[in-house]
Amino acid sequence: MKKVMKILAAVMASAMLAGVVGCAGAGDKGTKDPKKLVMGTNAAFPPFEYLEGDKVVGVDAEIMAAIAKEMGVELEISDMEFDSLPTALANGQIDCIAAGFTIKPDREETMDFSDTYYTASQTIIVSKDSTVKTSADLADKTIGVQTGTTGSSCALALVPEENVKGFGNGMLAVEALTNGQVDAVIIDNNPAKAYYNENPDKLKLIEGQFDDEAYAIAVKKDNATLLKNINDGLAKIKENGTYDEIIAKYIK
Ligand code: GLN
């Protein structure tokens, strides 16, 4: 009996060891394909992600490429509508979301967020001749937003639902503003600035009306391995100056 127990203990010990190695082994990156990290984004959100030809560039693309390099995998970018990202993450079509993506309690119910890498806030864009000066002035106005964003939540807190017009991306919302289809757009400050710079004669920015938001990378809930790899990579690129270089390159 004693001998049987001893053998059993030995078998259990080696099984546990194998389990530990299996979880934290060099091959396990927490990605669907061990050789690549698939990032989902919406490439109409400059300077965080936008198209140069058919290539997605910007802060998120470069940060994730640097993290993928630290992880020893290749980065693949999957460009889709912003409000499709959570579903794509849940069904394993992408490994993570890097999209100027704000940490938000309702999102935390279905995904896990990395350490934060950028602080942003919502900006109001109006046409140059608009009388709107503060968020309170929007009460009787029509607001264009990117569907599924924090900007959309801000708009819904200010006006009735029928006065919020959702668009597939921020550029389309700004186009609706310049065409007179909406009275204002609420969107993150850096894209707002980028859109403004493309049309400074027609647009005006109103800042400082909403709380700060923290951008982070989202992974599927309980994917602790990938979350750790991303956080380790992020810490590394913050430490070695790569992160600062990327920010300086895209945000003036
Ligand atoms: N930061 C906003 C959000 O997370 C918008 C992000 C985006 O449009 N790419 O909802």
mmCIF file of C-alpha atoms and ligand atoms in Angstrom:
data_model
loop_
_atom_site.group_PDB
_atom_site.id
_atom_site.type_symbol
_atom_site.label_atom_id
_atom_site.label_comp_id
_atom_site.label_asym_id
_atom_site.label_seq_id
_atom_site.Cartn_x
_atom_site.Cartn_y
_atom_site.Cartn_z
ATOM 1 C CA MET A 1 0.000 0.000 0.000
ATOM 2 C CA LYS A 2 2.768 2.334 1.006
ATOM 3 C CA LYS A 3 4.484 1.644 -2.279
ATOM 4 C CA VAL A 4 1.323 2.305 -4.244
ATOM 5 C CA MET A 5 0.936 5.659 -2.473
ATOM 6 C CA LYS A 6 4.533 6.544 -3.279
ATOM 7 C CA ILE A 7 4.071 5.744 -6.964
ATOM 8 C CA LEU A 8 0.815 7.676 -6.978
ATOM 9 C CA ALA A 9 2.544 10.682 -5.390
ATOM 10 C CA ALA A 10 5.333 10.524 -7.959
ATOM 11 C CA VAL A 11 2.857 10.308 -10.820
ATOM 12 C CA MET A 12 0.884 13.247 -9.436
ATOM 13 C CA ALA A 13 4.015 15.320 -8.935
ATOM 14 C CA SER A 14 5.184 14.808 -12.507
ATOM 15 C CA ALA A 15 1.686 15.485 -13.818
ATOM 16 C CA MET A 16 1.619 18.767 -11.895
ATOM 17 C CA LEU A 17 5.044 19.684 -13.216
ATOM 18 C CA ALA A 18 3.935 18.929 -16.755
ATOM 19 C CA GLY A 19 0.859 21.047 -16.133
ATOM 20 C CA VAL A 20 2.983 23.984 -14.996
ATOM 21 C CA VAL A 21 5.352 23.655 -17.932
ATOM 22 C CA GLY A 22 2.358 23.279 -20.259
ATOM 23 C CA CYS A 23 0.873 26.548 -19.046
ATOM 24 C CA ALA A 24 3.946 28.704 -18.974
ATOM 25 C CA GLY A 25 6.102 27.026 -21.602
ATOM 26 C CA ALA A 26 7.949 29.080 -24.208
ATOM 27 C CA GLY A 27 5.532 28.011 -26.946
ATOM 28 C CA ASP A 28 2.412 29.272 -25.221
ATOM 29 C CA LYS A 29 1.824 32.917 -26.122
ATOM 30 C CA GLY A 30 -1.878 32.969 -25.399
ATOM 31 C CA THR A 31 -2.601 33.633 -29.089
ATOM 32 C CA LYS A 32 -4.746 31.460 -31.341
ATOM 33 C CA ASP A 33 -1.831 30.859 -33.721
ATOM 34 C CA PRO A 34 1.433 30.392 -31.771
ATOM 35 C CA LYS A 35 3.321 32.304 -34.465
ATOM 36 C CA LYS A 36 1.161 35.410 -34.693
ATOM 37 C CA LEU A 37 -0.720 37.993 -32.719
ATOM 38 C CA VAL A 38 -3.918 39.139 -34.429
ATOM 39 C CA MET A 39 -4.954 42.652 -33.497
ATOM 40 C CA GLY A 40 -8.423 43.932 -34.315
ATOM 41 C CA THR A 41 -8.901 47.624 -34.979
ATOM 42 C CA ASN A 42 -10.876 50.213 -36.932
ATOM 43 C CA ALA A 43 -8.409 52.036 -39.163
ATOM 44 C CA ALA A 44 -10.263 55.329 -39.427
ATOM 45 C CA PHE A 45 -9.112 56.738 -36.111
ATOM 46 C CA PRO A 46 -6.003 58.848 -36.728
ATOM 47 C CA PRO A 47 -3.379 59.073 -35.300
ATOM 48 C CA PHE A 48 -4.018 55.770 -33.476
ATOM 49 C CA GLU A 49 -4.898 53.814 -36.620
ATOM 50 C CA TYR A 50 -5.445 54.870 -40.198
ATOM 51 C CA LEU A 51 -4.687 53.649 -43.689
ATOM 52 C CA GLU A 52 -1.618 54.616 -45.675
ATOM 53 C CA GLY A 53 -2.405 52.961 -48.998
ATOM 54 C CA ASP A 54 -3.667 49.597 -47.829
ATOM 55 C CA LYS A 55 -1.387 49.491 -44.791
ATOM 56 C CA VAL A 56 -2.713 50.196 -41.298
ATOM 57 C CA VAL A 57 -0.355 52.620 -39.536
ATOM 58 C CA GLY A 58 -0.519 54.694 -36.357
ATOM 59 C CA VAL A 59 0.191 54.556 -32.640
ATOM 60 C CA ASP A 60 -1.653 51.282 -31.989
ATOM 61 C CA ALA A 61 -0.209 49.511 -35.035
ATOM 62 C CA GLU A 62 3.332 50.424 -33.969
ATOM 63 C CA ILE A 63 2.857 49.709 -30.276
ATOM 64 C CA MET A 64 1.408 46.302 -31.085
ATOM 65 C CA ALA A 65 4.177 45.566 -33.618
ATOM 66 C CA ALA A 66 6.741 46.348 -30.902
ATOM 67 C CA ILE A 67 4.906 44.157 -28.367
ATOM 68 C CA ALA A 68 4.624 41.327 -30.918
ATOM 69 C CA LYS A 69 8.366 41.596 -31.503
ATOM 70 C CA GLU A 70 8.988 41.289 -27.750
ATOM 71 C CA MET A 71 6.719 38.222 -27.764
ATOM 72 C CA GLY A 72 8.592 36.728 -30.716
ATOM 73 C CA VAL A 73 5.506 36.561 -32.932
ATOM 74 C CA GLU A 74 4.342 38.284 -36.092
ATOM 75 C CA LEU A 75 1.660 40.978 -35.916
ATOM 76 C CA GLU A 76 -1.400 40.673 -38.131
ATOM 77 C CA ILE A 77 -3.892 43.541 -38.261
ATOM 78 C CA SER A 78 -7.553 42.910 -38.902
ATOM 79 C CA ASP A 79 -9.438 46.095 -39.871
ATOM 80 C CA MET A 80 -13.187 46.098 -39.190
ATOM 81 C CA GLU A 81 -16.053 48.286 -38.004
ATOM 82 C CA PHE A 82 -15.490 49.492 -34.456
ATOM 83 C CA ASP A 83 -18.653 47.951 -33.052
ATOM 84 C CA SER A 84 -17.735 44.513 -34.486
ATOM 85 C CA LEU A 85 -14.551 44.329 -32.402
ATOM 86 C CA PRO A 86 -16.004 42.878 -29.140
ATOM 87 C CA THR A 87 -17.747 40.038 -31.032
ATOM 88 C CA ALA A 88 -14.623 39.299 -33.084
ATOM 89 C CA LEU A 89 -12.678 39.034 -29.821
ATOM 90 C CA ALA A 90 -15.297 36.835 -28.153
ATOM 91 C CA ASN A 91 -15.400 34.360 -31.054
ATOM 92 C CA GLY A 92 -11.629 34.123 -31.401
ATOM 93 C CA GLN A 93 -11.356 35.849 -34.785
ATOM 94 C CA ILE A 94 -8.828 38.260 -33.220
ATOM 95 C CA ASP A 95 -6.518 37.876 -30.199
ATOM 96 C CA CYS A 96 -6.814 41.438 -28.951
ATOM 97 C CA ILE A 97 -8.364 44.839 -29.587
ATOM 98 C CA ALA A 98 -6.000 47.792 -30.016
ATOM 99 C CA ALA A 99 -8.164 50.665 -31.176
ATOM 100 C CA GLY A 100 -7.755 53.663 -28.900
ATOM 101 C CA PHE A 101 -10.022 51.445 -26.820
ATOM 102 C CA THR A 102 -11.206 52.943 -23.535
ATOM 103 C CA ILE A 103 -11.436 50.897 -20.329
ATOM 104 C CA LYS A 104 -15.127 50.900 -19.431
ATOM 105 C CA PRO A 105 -17.029 48.901 -16.746
ATOM 106 C CA ASP A 106 -19.478 47.280 -19.187
ATOM 107 C CA ARG A 107 -16.578 46.222 -21.429
ATOM 108 C CA GLU A 108 -14.748 44.789 -18.410
ATOM 109 C CA GLU A 109 -17.605 42.326 -17.982
ATOM 110 C CA THR A 110 -16.702 40.566 -21.228
ATOM 111 C CA MET A 111 -13.002 41.350 -21.738
ATOM 112 C CA ASP A 112 -9.827 41.929 -19.768
ATOM 113 C CA PHE A 113 -7.760 45.081 -20.215
ATOM 114 C CA SER A 114 -3.990 45.527 -20.220
ATOM 115 C CA ASP A 115 -2.190 48.263 -18.323
ATOM 116 C CA THR A 116 -3.196 51.612 -19.727
ATOM 117 C CA TYR A 117 -0.986 53.270 -22.349
ATOM 118 C CA TYR A 118 -2.675 56.580 -23.112
ATOM 119 C CA THR A 119 -5.034 59.111 -21.527
ATOM 120 C CA ALA A 120 -7.632 60.734 -23.755
ATOM 121 C CA SER A 121 -10.912 62.620 -23.484
ATOM 122 C CA GLN A 122 -13.888 63.332 -25.697
ATOM 123 C CA THR A 123 -13.937 66.489 -27.811
ATOM 124 C CA ILE A 124 -16.917 68.195 -29.446
ATOM 125 C CA ILE A 125 -16.511 69.150 -33.107
ATOM 126 C CA VAL A 126 -18.886 71.772 -34.535
ATOM 127 C CA SER A 127 -18.871 73.868 -37.673
ATOM 128 C CA LYS A 128 -16.909 77.115 -37.505
ATOM 129 C CA ASP A 129 -20.033 79.302 -37.329
ATOM 130 C CA SER A 130 -21.816 77.234 -34.641
ATOM 131 C CA THR A 131 -23.075 78.971 -31.471
ATOM 132 C CA VAL A 132 -22.343 75.865 -29.354
ATOM 133 C CA LYS A 133 -19.782 76.636 -26.629
ATOM 134 C CA THR A 134 -20.262 73.885 -24.021
ATOM 135 C CA SER A 135 -21.750 70.389 -23.831
ATOM 136 C CA ALA A 136 -24.909 71.929 -22.275
ATOM 137 C CA ASP A 137 -25.515 73.848 -25.508
ATOM 138 C CA LEU A 138 -25.965 70.508 -27.304
ATOM 139 C CA ALA A 139 -29.231 69.708 -25.465
ATOM 140 C CA ASP A 140 -31.464 70.502 -28.474
ATOM 141 C CA LYS A 141 -28.969 69.475 -31.145
ATOM 142 C CA THR A 142 -28.309 66.421 -33.295
ATOM 143 C CA ILE A 143 -25.013 64.706 -32.503
ATOM 144 C CA GLY A 144 -23.011 62.433 -34.808
ATOM 145 C CA VAL A 145 -20.956 59.686 -33.214
ATOM 146 C CA GLN A 146 -19.093 56.535 -34.066
ATOM 147 C CA THR A 147 -21.402 53.663 -33.092
ATOM 148 C CA GLY A 148 -20.413 51.753 -29.954
ATOM 149 C CA THR A 149 -17.897 54.295 -28.670
ATOM 150 C CA THR A 150 -17.528 56.235 -25.449
ATOM 151 C CA GLY A 151 -18.303 59.329 -27.538
ATOM 152 C CA SER A 152 -21.661 57.743 -28.273
ATOM 153 C CA SER A 153 -22.278 57.211 -24.518
ATOM 154 C CA CYS A 154 -21.418 60.878 -23.866
ATOM 155 C CA ALA A 155 -23.891 61.982 -26.560
ATOM 156 C CA LEU A 156 -26.652 59.730 -25.180
ATOM 157 C CA ALA A 157 -26.165 61.323 -21.759
ATOM 158 C CA LEU A 158 -26.810 64.775 -23.277
ATOM 159 C CA VAL A 159 -29.667 64.311 -25.756
ATOM 160 C CA PRO A 160 -32.536 61.880 -26.470
ATOM 161 C CA GLU A 161 -31.577 58.758 -28.409
ATOM 162 C CA GLU A 162 -33.273 59.942 -31.614
ATOM 163 C CA ASN A 163 -30.909 62.925 -31.691
ATOM 164 C CA VAL A 164 -27.812 60.701 -31.747
ATOM 165 C CA LYS A 165 -26.793 59.572 -35.235
ATOM 166 C CA GLY A 166 -24.403 56.609 -35.323
ATOM 167 C CA PHE A 167 -21.791 56.140 -38.056
ATOM 168 C CA GLY A 168 -19.443 53.272 -38.887
ATOM 169 C CA ASN A 169 -16.405 55.447 -38.233
ATOM 170 C CA GLY A 170 -15.487 58.945 -37.101
ATOM 171 C CA MET A 171 -14.677 60.214 -40.568
ATOM 172 C CA LEU A 172 -18.226 59.530 -41.745
ATOM 173 C CA ALA A 173 -19.592 61.365 -38.693
ATOM 174 C CA VAL A 174 -17.425 64.409 -39.493
ATOM 175 C CA GLU A 175 -18.531 64.265 -43.131
ATOM 176 C CA ALA A 176 -22.141 64.399 -41.909
ATOM 177 C CA LEU A 177 -21.214 67.483 -39.894
ATOM 178 C CA THR A 178 -19.656 69.286 -42.861
ATOM 179 C CA ASN A 179 -22.728 68.343 -44.948
ATOM 180 C CA GLY A 180 -25.038 69.824 -42.315
ATOM 181 C CA GLN A 181 -26.681 66.482 -41.437
ATOM 182 C CA VAL A 182 -25.684 66.761 -37.764
ATOM 183 C CA ASP A 183 -24.911 69.792 -35.564
ATOM 184 C CA ALA A 184 -21.933 68.325 -33.720
ATOM 185 C CA VAL A 185 -19.692 65.269 -33.452
ATOM 186 C CA ILE A 186 -18.359 63.859 -30.180
ATOM 187 C CA ILE A 187 -15.163 61.880 -30.586
ATOM 188 C CA ASP A 188 -11.804 61.279 -28.871
ATOM 189 C CA ASN A 189 -9.521 64.333 -28.756
ATOM 190 C CA ASN A 190 -6.692 63.115 -31.005
ATOM 191 C CA PRO A 191 -8.865 61.950 -33.915
ATOM 192 C CA ALA A 192 -10.888 65.175 -33.439
ATOM 193 C CA LYS A 193 -7.691 67.158 -33.935
ATOM 194 C CA ALA A 194 -6.748 65.094 -36.999
ATOM 195 C CA TYR A 195 -10.176 65.622 -38.585
ATOM 196 C CA TYR A 196 -10.009 69.334 -37.707
ATOM 197 C CA ASN A 197 -6.591 69.673 -39.367
ATOM 198 C CA GLU A 198 -8.060 68.341 -42.592
ATOM 199 C CA ASN A 199 -10.767 71.003 -42.587
ATOM 200 C CA PRO A 200 -9.675 73.921 -40.339
ATOM 201 C CA ASP A 201 -11.714 76.498 -42.278
ATOM 202 C CA LYS A 202 -14.981 74.690 -41.662
ATOM 203 C CA LEU A 203 -14.599 73.161 -38.189
ATOM 204 C CA LYS A 204 -14.136 74.211 -34.559
ATOM 205 C CA LEU A 205 -13.114 72.097 -31.547
ATOM 206 C CA ILE A 206 -14.563 72.362 -28.039
ATOM 207 C CA GLU A 207 -12.421 70.620 -25.465
ATOM 208 C CA GLY A 208 -12.491 70.093 -21.705
ATOM 209 C CA GLN A 209 -16.166 69.054 -21.453
ATOM 210 C CA PHE A 210 -15.775 65.384 -20.502
ATOM 211 C CA ASP A 211 -13.783 63.191 -18.095
ATOM 212 C CA ASP A 212 -10.449 61.603 -18.921
ATOM 213 C CA GLU A 213 -10.451 58.082 -20.390
ATOM 214 C CA ALA A 214 -7.718 55.440 -20.299
ATOM 215 C CA TYR A 215 -6.797 53.508 -23.444
ATOM 216 C CA ALA A 216 -5.720 49.888 -23.038
ATOM 217 C CA ILE A 217 -5.478 46.699 -25.057
ATOM 218 C CA ALA A 218 -8.339 44.244 -24.570
ATOM 219 C CA VAL A 219 -8.012 40.460 -24.595
ATOM 220 C CA LYS A 220 -10.657 37.775 -24.258
ATOM 221 C CA LYS A 221 -11.796 37.417 -20.652
ATOM 222 C CA ASP A 222 -9.486 35.189 -18.607
ATOM 223 C CA ASN A 223 -6.754 34.962 -21.262
ATOM 224 C CA ALA A 224 -4.190 35.590 -18.520
ATOM 225 C CA THR A 225 -1.268 34.342 -20.629
ATOM 226 C CA LEU A 226 -1.771 36.834 -23.434
ATOM 227 C CA LEU A 227 -2.595 39.610 -20.970
ATOM 228 C CA LYS A 228 0.722 39.021 -19.179
ATOM 229 C CA ASN A 229 2.643 38.905 -22.472
ATOM 230 C CA ILE A 230 1.079 42.190 -23.579
ATOM 231 C CA ASN A 231 1.724 43.867 -20.215
ATOM 232 C CA ASP A 232 5.330 42.618 -20.175
ATOM 233 C CA GLY A 233 5.838 43.886 -23.734
ATOM 234 C CA LEU A 234 4.259 47.223 -22.906
ATOM 235 C CA ALA A 235 6.478 47.627 -19.831
ATOM 236 C CA LYS A 236 9.532 46.776 -21.909
ATOM 237 C CA ILE A 237 8.798 49.296 -24.674
ATOM 238 C CA LYS A 238 7.999 51.998 -22.105
ATOM 239 C CA GLU A 239 11.334 51.279 -20.422
ATOM 240 C CA ASN A 240 13.494 51.172 -23.581
ATOM 241 C CA GLY A 241 12.139 54.358 -25.160
ATOM 242 C CA THR A 242 10.230 52.714 -28.033
ATOM 243 C CA TYR A 243 6.865 53.805 -26.629
ATOM 244 C CA ASP A 244 7.980 57.460 -26.343
ATOM 245 C CA GLU A 245 9.340 57.395 -29.906
ATOM 246 C CA ILE A 246 6.027 56.086 -31.249
ATOM 247 C CA ILE A 247 4.003 58.724 -29.378
ATOM 248 C CA ALA A 248 6.371 61.509 -30.514
ATOM 249 C CA LYS A 249 6.119 60.324 -34.117
ATOM 250 C CA TYR A 250 2.314 60.442 -34.250
ATOM 251 C CA ILE A 251 1.198 62.966 -31.638
ATOM 252 C CA LYS A 252 2.569 66.500 -31.972
HETATM 253 N N1 GLN B 1 -12.035 55.569 -27.157
HETATM 254 C C1 GLN B 1 -13.306 55.338 -27.761
HETATM 255 C C2 GLN B 1 -13.882 54.032 -27.270
HETATM 256 O O1 GLN B 1 -13.170 53.204 -26.791
HETATM 257 C C3 GLN B 1 -13.251 55.338 -29.285
HETATM 258 C C4 GLN B 1 -12.338 54.334 -29.897
HETATM 259 C C5 GLN B 1 -12.445 54.252 -31.401
HETATM 260 O O2 GLN B 1 -13.315 54.811 -31.999
HETATM 261 N N2 GLN B 1 -11.528 53.568 -32.037
HETATM 262 O O3 GLN B 1 -15.057 53.830 -27.347
#
